[in-house]
PDB file of C-alpha atoms and ligand atoms in Angstrom:
ATOM      1  CA  UNK A1315      21.823  17.795 -30.988  1.00 97.00           C
ATOM      2  CA  UNK A1316      20.479  20.683 -33.037  1.00 98.00           C
ATOM      3  CA  UNK A1317      21.923  20.493 -36.545  1.00 98.00           C
ATOM      4  CA  UNK A1318      22.004  23.428 -38.949  1.00 97.00           C
ATOM      5  CA  UNK A1319      23.093  22.643 -42.506  1.00 96.00           C
ATOM      6  CA  UNK A1320      23.098  24.766 -45.630  1.00 94.00           C
ATOM      7  CA  UNK A1321      25.303  25.519 -48.595  1.00 89.00           C
ATOM      8  CA  UNK A1322      28.159  27.928 -47.738  1.00 81.00           C
ATOM      9  CA  UNK A1323      26.889  31.487 -47.796  1.00 81.00           C
ATOM     10  CA  UNK A1324      23.234  30.742 -47.014  1.00 87.00           C
ATOM     11  CA  UNK A1325      23.606  32.461 -43.656  1.00 87.00           C
ATOM     12  CA  UNK A1326      24.032  29.477 -41.377  1.00 90.00           C
ATOM     13  CA  UNK A1327      27.030  30.899 -39.515  1.00 89.00           C
ATOM     14  CA  UNK A1328      25.194  34.181 -38.811  1.00 92.00           C
ATOM     15  CA  UNK A1329      22.115  32.307 -37.568  1.00 96.00           C
ATOM     16  CA  UNK A1330      24.355  30.057 -35.429  1.00 95.00           C
ATOM     17  CA  UNK A1331      26.052  33.064 -33.816  1.00 94.00           C
ATOM     18  CA  UNK A1332      22.669  34.680 -33.093  1.00 96.00           C
ATOM     19  CA  UNK A1333      21.372  31.487 -31.461  1.00 97.00           C
ATOM     20  CA  UNK A1334      24.495  31.013 -29.345  1.00 96.00           C
ATOM     21  CA  UNK A1335      24.548  34.661 -28.243  1.00 96.00           C
ATOM     22  CA  UNK A1336      20.925  34.641 -27.097  1.00 92.00           C
ATOM     23  CA  UNK A1337      20.633  31.226 -25.482  1.00 94.00           C
ATOM     24  CA  UNK A1338      22.935  30.145 -22.642  1.00 93.00           C
ATOM     25  CA  UNK A1339      21.573  26.584 -22.726  1.00 93.00           C
ATOM     26  CA  UNK A1340      23.072  25.710 -26.092  1.00 96.00           C
ATOM     27  CA  UNK A1341      26.780  25.493 -26.968  1.00 95.00           C
ATOM     28  CA  UNK A1342      28.508  25.150 -30.306  1.00 95.00           C
ATOM     29  CA  UNK A1343      29.979  21.779 -31.126  1.00 96.00           C
ATOM     30  CA  UNK A1344      33.469  22.887 -32.164  1.00 96.00           C
ATOM     31  CA  UNK A1345      34.600  20.725 -35.073  1.00 97.00           C
ATOM     32  CA  UNK A1346      38.122  19.740 -35.977  1.00 97.00           C
ATOM     33  CA  UNK A1347      39.186  20.689 -39.499  1.00 98.00           C
ATOM     34  CA  UNK A1348      42.239  20.516 -41.725  1.00 98.00           C
ATOM     35  CA  UNK A1349      41.262  23.645 -43.687  1.00 95.00           C
ATOM     36  CA  UNK A1350      43.334  26.819 -43.194  1.00 95.00           C
ATOM     37  CA  UNK A1351      42.090  29.369 -40.674  1.00 95.00           C
ATOM     38  CA  UNK A1352      40.209  32.382 -42.170  1.00 90.00           C
ATOM     39  CA  UNK A1353      40.667  35.986 -41.064  1.00 89.00           C
ATOM     40  CA  UNK A1354      38.587  36.615 -37.957  1.00 90.00           C
ATOM     41  CA  UNK A1355      38.385  32.967 -36.933  1.00 93.00           C
ATOM     42  CA  UNK A1356      39.704  31.842 -33.557  1.00 96.00           C
ATOM     43  CA  UNK A1357      41.357  28.449 -33.057  1.00 97.00           C
ATOM     44  CA  UNK A1358      39.418  26.446 -30.464  1.00 95.00           C
ATOM     45  CA  UNK A1359      36.368  28.678 -30.808  1.00 93.00           C
ATOM     46  CA  UNK A1360      35.268  28.430 -34.458  1.00 92.00           C
ATOM     47  CA  UNK A1361      37.152  25.212 -35.151  1.00 95.00           C
ATOM     48  CA  UNK A1362      40.038  23.198 -33.817  1.00 97.00           C
ATOM     49  CA  UNK A1363      42.466  23.733 -36.692  1.00 98.00           C
ATOM     50  CA  UNK A1364      44.559  20.575 -37.022  1.00 98.00           C
ATOM     51  CA  UNK A1365      47.048  19.059 -39.461  1.00 98.00           C
ATOM     52  CA  UNK A1366      46.039  16.176 -41.720  1.00 98.00           C
ATOM     53  CA  UNK A1367      48.261  13.885 -39.615  1.00 98.00           C
ATOM     54  CA  UNK A1368      46.464  14.904 -36.407  1.00 98.00           C
ATOM     55  CA  UNK A1369      43.073  14.465 -38.087  1.00 98.00           C
ATOM     56  CA  UNK A1370      44.046  10.986 -39.308  1.00 98.00           C
ATOM     57  CA  UNK A1371      45.155  10.137 -35.778  1.00 98.00           C
ATOM     58  CA  UNK A1372      41.773  11.240 -34.375  1.00 98.00           C
ATOM     59  CA  UNK A1373      39.946   9.058 -36.935  1.00 97.00           C
ATOM     60  CA  UNK A1374      42.194   6.070 -36.116  1.00 98.00           C
ATOM     61  CA  UNK A1375      41.692   6.541 -32.372  1.00 98.00           C
ATOM     62  CA  UNK A1376      37.892   6.713 -32.863  1.00 96.00           C
ATOM     63  CA  UNK A1377      37.774  10.173 -31.307  1.00 97.00           C
ATOM     64  CA  UNK A1378      35.245  11.563 -33.810  1.00 97.00           C
ATOM     65  CA  UNK A1379      31.445  11.195 -33.647  1.00 94.00           C
ATOM     66  CA  UNK A1380      31.288  11.712 -37.393  1.00 96.00           C
ATOM     67  CA  UNK A1381      33.558  13.091 -40.054  1.00 97.00           C
ATOM     68  CA  UNK A1382      33.487  13.964 -43.745  1.00 96.00           C
ATOM     69  CA  UNK A1383      35.591  15.406 -46.530  1.00 94.00           C
ATOM     70  CA  UNK A1384      34.142  18.733 -47.722  1.00 87.00           C
ATOM     71  CA  UNK A1385      35.875  20.968 -50.337  1.00 78.00           C
ATOM     72  CA  UNK A1386      39.145  18.967 -50.208  1.00 87.00           C
ATOM     73  CA  UNK A1387      39.429  19.301 -46.453  1.00 95.00           C
ATOM     74  CA  UNK A1388      38.413  17.076 -43.573  1.00 98.00           C
ATOM     75  CA  UNK A1389      35.898  18.120 -40.952  1.00 97.00           C
ATOM     76  CA  UNK A1390      34.804  16.109 -37.915  1.00 97.00           C
ATOM     77  CA  UNK A1391      33.009  16.286 -34.583  1.00 96.00           C
ATOM     78  CA  UNK A1392      35.160  15.389 -31.554  1.00 96.00           C
ATOM     79  CA  UNK A1393      33.277  12.982 -29.301  1.00 94.00           C
ATOM     80  CA  UNK A1394      34.463  13.633 -25.765  1.00 91.00           C
ATOM     81  CA  UNK A1395      33.026  17.084 -25.049  1.00 87.00           C
ATOM     82  CA  UNK A1396      29.688  16.380 -26.744  1.00 92.00           C
ATOM     83  CA  UNK A1397      29.112  13.096 -24.910  1.00 90.00           C
ATOM     84  CA  UNK A1398      29.840  14.683 -21.515  1.00 92.00           C
ATOM     85  CA  UNK A1399      27.690  17.734 -22.296  1.00 92.00           C
ATOM     86  CA  UNK A1400      24.714  15.705 -23.521  1.00 89.00           C
ATOM     87  CA  UNK A1401      24.898  13.525 -20.432  1.00 88.00           C
ATOM     88  CA  UNK A1402      24.747  16.693 -18.323  1.00 88.00           C
ATOM     89  CA  UNK A1403      21.591  17.730 -20.221  1.00 87.00           C
ATOM     90  CA  UNK A1404      23.166  20.433 -22.385  1.00 91.00           C
ATOM     91  CA  UNK A1405      22.059  21.186 -25.949  1.00 96.00           C
ATOM     92  CA  UNK A1406      24.584  21.426 -28.780  1.00 97.00           C
ATOM     93  CA  UNK A1407      24.435  23.281 -32.036  1.00 98.00           C
ATOM     94  CA  UNK A1408      26.098  21.523 -34.976  1.00 97.00           C
ATOM     95  CA  UNK A1409      27.135  23.439 -38.083  1.00 94.00           C
ATOM     96  CA  UNK A1410      27.844  20.370 -40.223  1.00 95.00           C
ATOM     97  CA  UNK A1411      27.112  19.156 -43.745  1.00 93.00           C
ATOM     98  CA  UNK A1412      24.616  16.532 -44.941  1.00 95.00           C
ATOM     99  CA  UNK A1413      27.131  13.681 -44.624  1.00 95.00           C
ATOM    100  CA  UNK A1414      27.744  14.422 -40.940  1.00 96.00           C
ATOM    101  CA  UNK A1415      24.013  14.902 -40.393  1.00 97.00           C
ATOM    102  CA  UNK A1416      23.300  11.433 -41.780  1.00 97.00           C
ATOM    103  CA  UNK A1417      25.944   9.875 -39.540  1.00 96.00           C
ATOM    104  CA  UNK A1418      24.638  11.581 -36.368  1.00 96.00           C
ATOM    105  CA  UNK A1419      21.060  10.676 -37.258  1.00 97.00           C
ATOM    106  CA  UNK A1420      21.998   7.024 -37.766  1.00 96.00           C
ATOM    107  CA  UNK A1421      23.726   6.956 -34.382  1.00 93.00           C
ATOM    108  CA  UNK A1422      21.268   8.944 -32.258  1.00 91.00           C
ATOM    109  CA  UNK A1423      17.902   9.427 -33.977  1.00 92.00           C
ATOM    110  CA  UNK A1424      16.052  10.365 -30.796  1.00 91.00           C
ATOM    111  CA  UNK A1425      18.474  13.098 -29.893  1.00 92.00           C
ATOM    112  CA  UNK A1426      18.872  14.762 -33.280  1.00 96.00           C
ATOM    113  CA  UNK A1427      16.930  17.687 -34.807  1.00 98.00           C
ATOM    114  CA  UNK A1428      17.881  18.473 -38.412  1.00 98.00           C
ATOM    115  CA  UNK A1429      17.335  21.937 -39.875  1.00 98.00           C
ATOM    116  CA  UNK A1430      18.276  22.924 -43.421  1.00 98.00           C
ATOM    117  CA  UNK A1431      18.670  26.579 -44.424  1.00 97.00           C
ATOM    118  CA  UNK A1432      18.107  27.458 -48.078  1.00 96.00           C
ATOM    119  CA  UNK A1433      19.215  30.673 -49.798  1.00 93.00           C
ATOM    120  CA  UNK A1434      16.443  32.628 -51.558  1.00 92.00           C
ATOM    121  CA  UNK A1435      18.231  32.041 -54.912  1.00 92.00           C
ATOM    122  CA  UNK A1436      21.576  30.845 -56.287  1.00 91.00           C
ATOM    123  CA  UNK A1437      22.299  34.402 -57.543  1.00 91.00           C
ATOM    124  CA  UNK A1438      21.916  35.712 -54.009  1.00 88.00           C
ATOM    125  CA  UNK A1439      24.127  32.911 -52.696  1.00 87.00           C
ATOM    126  CA  UNK A1440      26.888  33.861 -55.137  1.00 88.00           C
ATOM    127  CA  UNK A1441      26.524  37.545 -54.222  1.00 88.00           C
ATOM    128  CA  UNK A1442      26.942  36.673 -50.526  1.00 84.00           C
ATOM    129  CA  UNK A1443      29.999  34.480 -51.181  1.00 83.00           C
ATOM    130  CA  UNK A1444      31.668  37.296 -53.157  1.00 85.00           C
ATOM    131  CA  UNK A1445      30.737  39.924 -50.531  1.00 84.00           C
ATOM    132  CA  UNK A1446      32.356  37.747 -47.878  1.00 76.00           C
ATOM    133  CA  UNK A1447      35.619  38.221 -49.829  1.00 69.00           C
ATOM    134  CA  UNK A1448      37.336  35.490 -47.853  1.00 73.00           C
ATOM    135  CA  UNK A1449      37.887  33.071 -50.695  1.00 73.00           C
ATOM    136  CA  UNK A1450      39.512  33.234 -54.138  1.00 81.00           C
ATOM    137  CA  UNK A1451      37.307  33.202 -57.258  1.00 84.00           C
ATOM    138  CA  UNK A1452      38.175  29.530 -57.929  1.00 85.00           C
ATOM    139  CA  UNK A1453      37.116  28.651 -54.401  1.00 83.00           C
ATOM    140  CA  UNK A1454      33.863  30.609 -54.876  1.00 85.00           C
ATOM    141  CA  UNK A1455      33.240  28.757 -58.155  1.00 87.00           C
ATOM    142  CA  UNK A1456      33.765  25.387 -56.482  1.00 84.00           C
ATOM    143  CA  UNK A1457      31.573  26.449 -53.528  1.00 83.00           C
ATOM    144  CA  UNK A1458      28.768  27.313 -55.975  1.00 89.00           C
ATOM    145  CA  UNK A1459      29.102  23.855 -57.492  1.00 90.00           C
ATOM    146  CA  UNK A1460      29.076  22.281 -54.049  1.00 88.00           C
ATOM    147  CA  UNK A1461      26.071  24.427 -53.096  1.00 91.00           C
ATOM    148  CA  UNK A1462      23.985  22.681 -55.744  1.00 92.00           C
ATOM    149  CA  UNK A1463      25.141  19.306 -54.430  1.00 92.00           C
ATOM    150  CA  UNK A1464      24.417  20.278 -50.801  1.00 93.00           C
ATOM    151  CA  UNK A1465      20.949  21.630 -51.683  1.00 95.00           C
ATOM    152  CA  UNK A1466      20.075  18.304 -53.313  1.00 96.00           C
ATOM    153  CA  UNK A1467      20.094  16.764 -49.812  1.00 96.00           C
ATOM    154  CA  UNK A1468      17.390  19.091 -48.454  1.00 95.00           C
ATOM    155  CA  UNK A1469      14.956  16.202 -48.089  1.00 95.00           C
ATOM    156  CA  UNK A1470      17.104  14.507 -45.433  1.00 96.00           C
ATOM    157  CA  UNK A1471      16.089  17.177 -42.896  1.00 98.00           C
ATOM    158  CA  UNK A1472      13.192  17.601 -40.467  1.00 98.00           C
ATOM    159  CA  UNK A1473      12.804  21.346 -41.113  1.00 98.00           C
ATOM    160  CA  UNK A1474      13.631  23.614 -44.055  1.00 97.00           C
ATOM    161  CA  UNK A1475      13.847  27.412 -43.693  1.00 97.00           C
ATOM    162  CA  UNK A1476      14.453  29.867 -46.556  1.00 96.00           C
ATOM    163  CA  UNK A1477      16.776  32.653 -45.459  1.00 95.00           C
ATOM    164  CA  UNK A1478      15.505  35.676 -47.352  1.00 92.00           C
ATOM    165  CA  UNK A1479      15.610  37.824 -44.236  1.00 94.00           C
ATOM    166  CA  UNK A1480      18.109  37.021 -41.504  1.00 95.00           C
ATOM    167  CA  UNK A1481      15.922  38.170 -38.562  1.00 97.00           C
ATOM    168  CA  UNK A1482      12.901  36.252 -39.833  1.00 97.00           C
ATOM    169  CA  UNK A1483      15.053  33.172 -40.436  1.00 97.00           C
ATOM    170  CA  UNK A1484      16.544  33.431 -36.932  1.00 97.00           C
ATOM    171  CA  UNK A1485      13.035  33.736 -35.436  1.00 97.00           C
ATOM    172  CA  UNK A1486      11.920  30.575 -37.242  1.00 98.00           C
ATOM    173  CA  UNK A1487      14.997  28.597 -36.206  1.00 98.00           C
ATOM    174  CA  UNK A1488      14.492  29.741 -32.585  1.00 97.00           C
ATOM    175  CA  UNK A1489      10.879  28.586 -32.720  1.00 98.00           C
ATOM    176  CA  UNK A1490      11.962  25.167 -33.957  1.00 98.00           C
ATOM    177  CA  UNK A1491      14.452  24.863 -31.087  1.00 97.00           C
ATOM    178  CA  UNK A1492      11.831  25.963 -28.522  1.00 97.00           C
ATOM    179  CA  UNK A1493       9.223  23.505 -29.824  1.00 97.00           C
ATOM    180  CA  UNK A1494      11.673  20.603 -29.955  1.00 97.00           C
ATOM    181  CA  UNK A1495      12.684  21.289 -26.344  1.00 95.00           C
ATOM    182  CA  UNK A1496       9.051  21.029 -25.303  1.00 94.00           C
ATOM    183  CA  UNK A1497       8.629  17.539 -26.717  1.00 95.00           C
ATOM    184  CA  UNK A1498       7.506  15.306 -23.886  1.00 93.00           C
ATOM    185  CA  UNK A1499      10.306  12.794 -24.382  1.00 89.00           C
ATOM    186  CA  UNK A1500      12.903  15.577 -24.047  1.00 89.00           C
ATOM    187  CA  UNK A1501      11.511  17.019 -20.822  1.00 88.00           C
ATOM    188  CA  UNK A1502      13.389  15.063 -18.221  1.00 81.00           C
ATOM    189  CA  UNK A1503      11.975  15.480 -14.730  1.00 85.00           C
ATOM    190  CA  UNK A1504       8.406  15.814 -16.029  1.00 91.00           C
ATOM    191  CA  UNK A1505       7.195  12.685 -14.241  1.00 91.00           C
ATOM    192  CA  UNK A1506       8.228  14.067 -10.865  1.00 92.00           C
ATOM    193  CA  UNK A1507       6.659  17.436 -11.641  1.00 93.00           C
ATOM    194  CA  UNK A1508       3.317  15.937 -12.681  1.00 94.00           C
ATOM    195  CA  UNK A1509       3.321  13.614  -9.669  1.00 95.00           C
ATOM    196  CA  UNK A1510       3.812  16.652  -7.443  1.00 94.00           C
ATOM    197  CA  UNK A1511       0.961  18.471  -9.270  1.00 94.00           C
ATOM    198  CA  UNK A1512      -1.413  15.580  -8.643  1.00 96.00           C
ATOM    199  CA  UNK A1513      -0.704  15.229  -4.938  1.00 93.00           C
TER     200      UNK A1513
HETATM  201  P1  LIG B1451      33.522  26.073 -43.828  1.00 80.20           P
HETATM  202  O1  LIG B1451      34.842  25.684 -44.393  1.00 80.20           O
HETATM  203  O2  LIG B1451      32.779  27.056 -44.689  1.00 80.20           O
HETATM  204  O3  LIG B1451      33.612  26.520 -42.383  1.00 80.20           O
HETATM  205  O4  LIG B1451      32.625  24.744 -43.787  1.00 80.20           O
HETATM  206  C1  LIG B1451      32.444  23.987 -44.942  1.00 80.20           C
HETATM  207  C2  LIG B1451      31.373  22.944 -44.704  1.00 80.20           C
HETATM  208  O5  LIG B1451      31.824  21.957 -43.768  1.00 80.20           O
HETATM  209  C3  LIG B1451      30.067  23.518 -44.135  1.00 80.20           C
HETATM  210  O6  LIG B1451      28.982  22.966 -44.868  1.00 80.20           O
HETATM  211  C4  LIG B1451      30.064  23.014 -42.721  1.00 80.20           C
HETATM  212  O7  LIG B1451      28.748  22.853 -42.249  1.00 80.20           O
HETATM  213  C5  LIG B1451      30.774  21.682 -42.858  1.00 80.20           C
HETATM  214  N1  LIG B1451      31.320  21.215 -41.577  1.00 80.20           N
HETATM  215  C6  LIG B1451      31.905  21.955 -40.609  1.00 80.20           C
HETATM  216  N2  LIG B1451      32.270  21.189 -39.565  1.00 80.20           N
HETATM  217  C7  LIG B1451      31.886  19.933 -39.863  1.00 80.20           C
HETATM  218  C8  LIG B1451      31.972  18.667 -39.165  1.00 80.20           C
HETATM  219  O8  LIG B1451      32.462  18.547 -38.046  1.00 80.20           O
HETATM  220  N3  LIG B1451      31.462  17.589 -39.810  1.00 80.20           N
HETATM  221  C9  LIG B1451      30.889  17.666 -41.047  1.00 80.20           C
HETATM  222  N4  LIG B1451      30.409  16.565 -41.566  1.00 80.20           N
HETATM  223  N5  LIG B1451      30.786  18.823 -41.731  1.00 80.20           N
HETATM  224  C10 LIG B1451      31.286  19.941 -41.151  1.00 80.20           C
END
C-alpha cells in the first residue's frame, strides 16, 4: 500500500497519474466519496461518487478499510478490491489524507509506505489552486486553511518530497517505490530463488 498525501494542489494527483501510467504493477485504490464530481472526473475511475446515505451504509456494513471527513465531505477506501488485490501480490496507490494514512498504518504497518508531498511555498500552492479553476474562491480559501492543517501532519510519514519540479518529484517518488519493492521482506519467492542459486 503506497500512500501519497499532500495538501490539495501540491501536485499529488499529477504524480499519481504519472506513476499509474508508467507502472502496470500498481493500481489506484479508487475511493468512495460524497463530494460532487468535478469536470473531467470519471465515476468509478477517479472516485466512486456516492450519496451520503450510501456512504453511511458502507460504514455501517464495515465495507471501508478507513474513512474520514475532509472539507465537509466523506471519503473512504472500499475494502473488497484492495484485499483481493493485495492477496494476489498487487501494489496499490492511495491518494488519501493524513487521517486515512494513520488508520491504514495502524491496521497494516508492514504493508504500508507513507509518502508526503510538500509544495515549495504556500503562495505557489494558492497559485496552483486558482489555476486549476475548479473550485469557487470560498472553496479555495478553505482549502488553503486545510492545507496548513494537512502540512502539520508531515511528520507522520516515512518520506517527504518537495514538489518544486514535477518531473524531479516524480523521479523521487518512483525511486522510493522501487526501493521499497526491493526490501527483503517484500520479495516473496526469494527463498526459492536463493535455494536454486545455491544448488
Ligand atoms: P479531493 O476532493 O481534492 O479529490 O480530495 C480531498 C482530500 O481527500 C485529499 O487530501 C485526498 O487525498 C483525500 N482523500 C481522497 N480519498 C480519500 C479516502 O479514501 N480516504 C481518506 N482518508 N482521504 C481521502
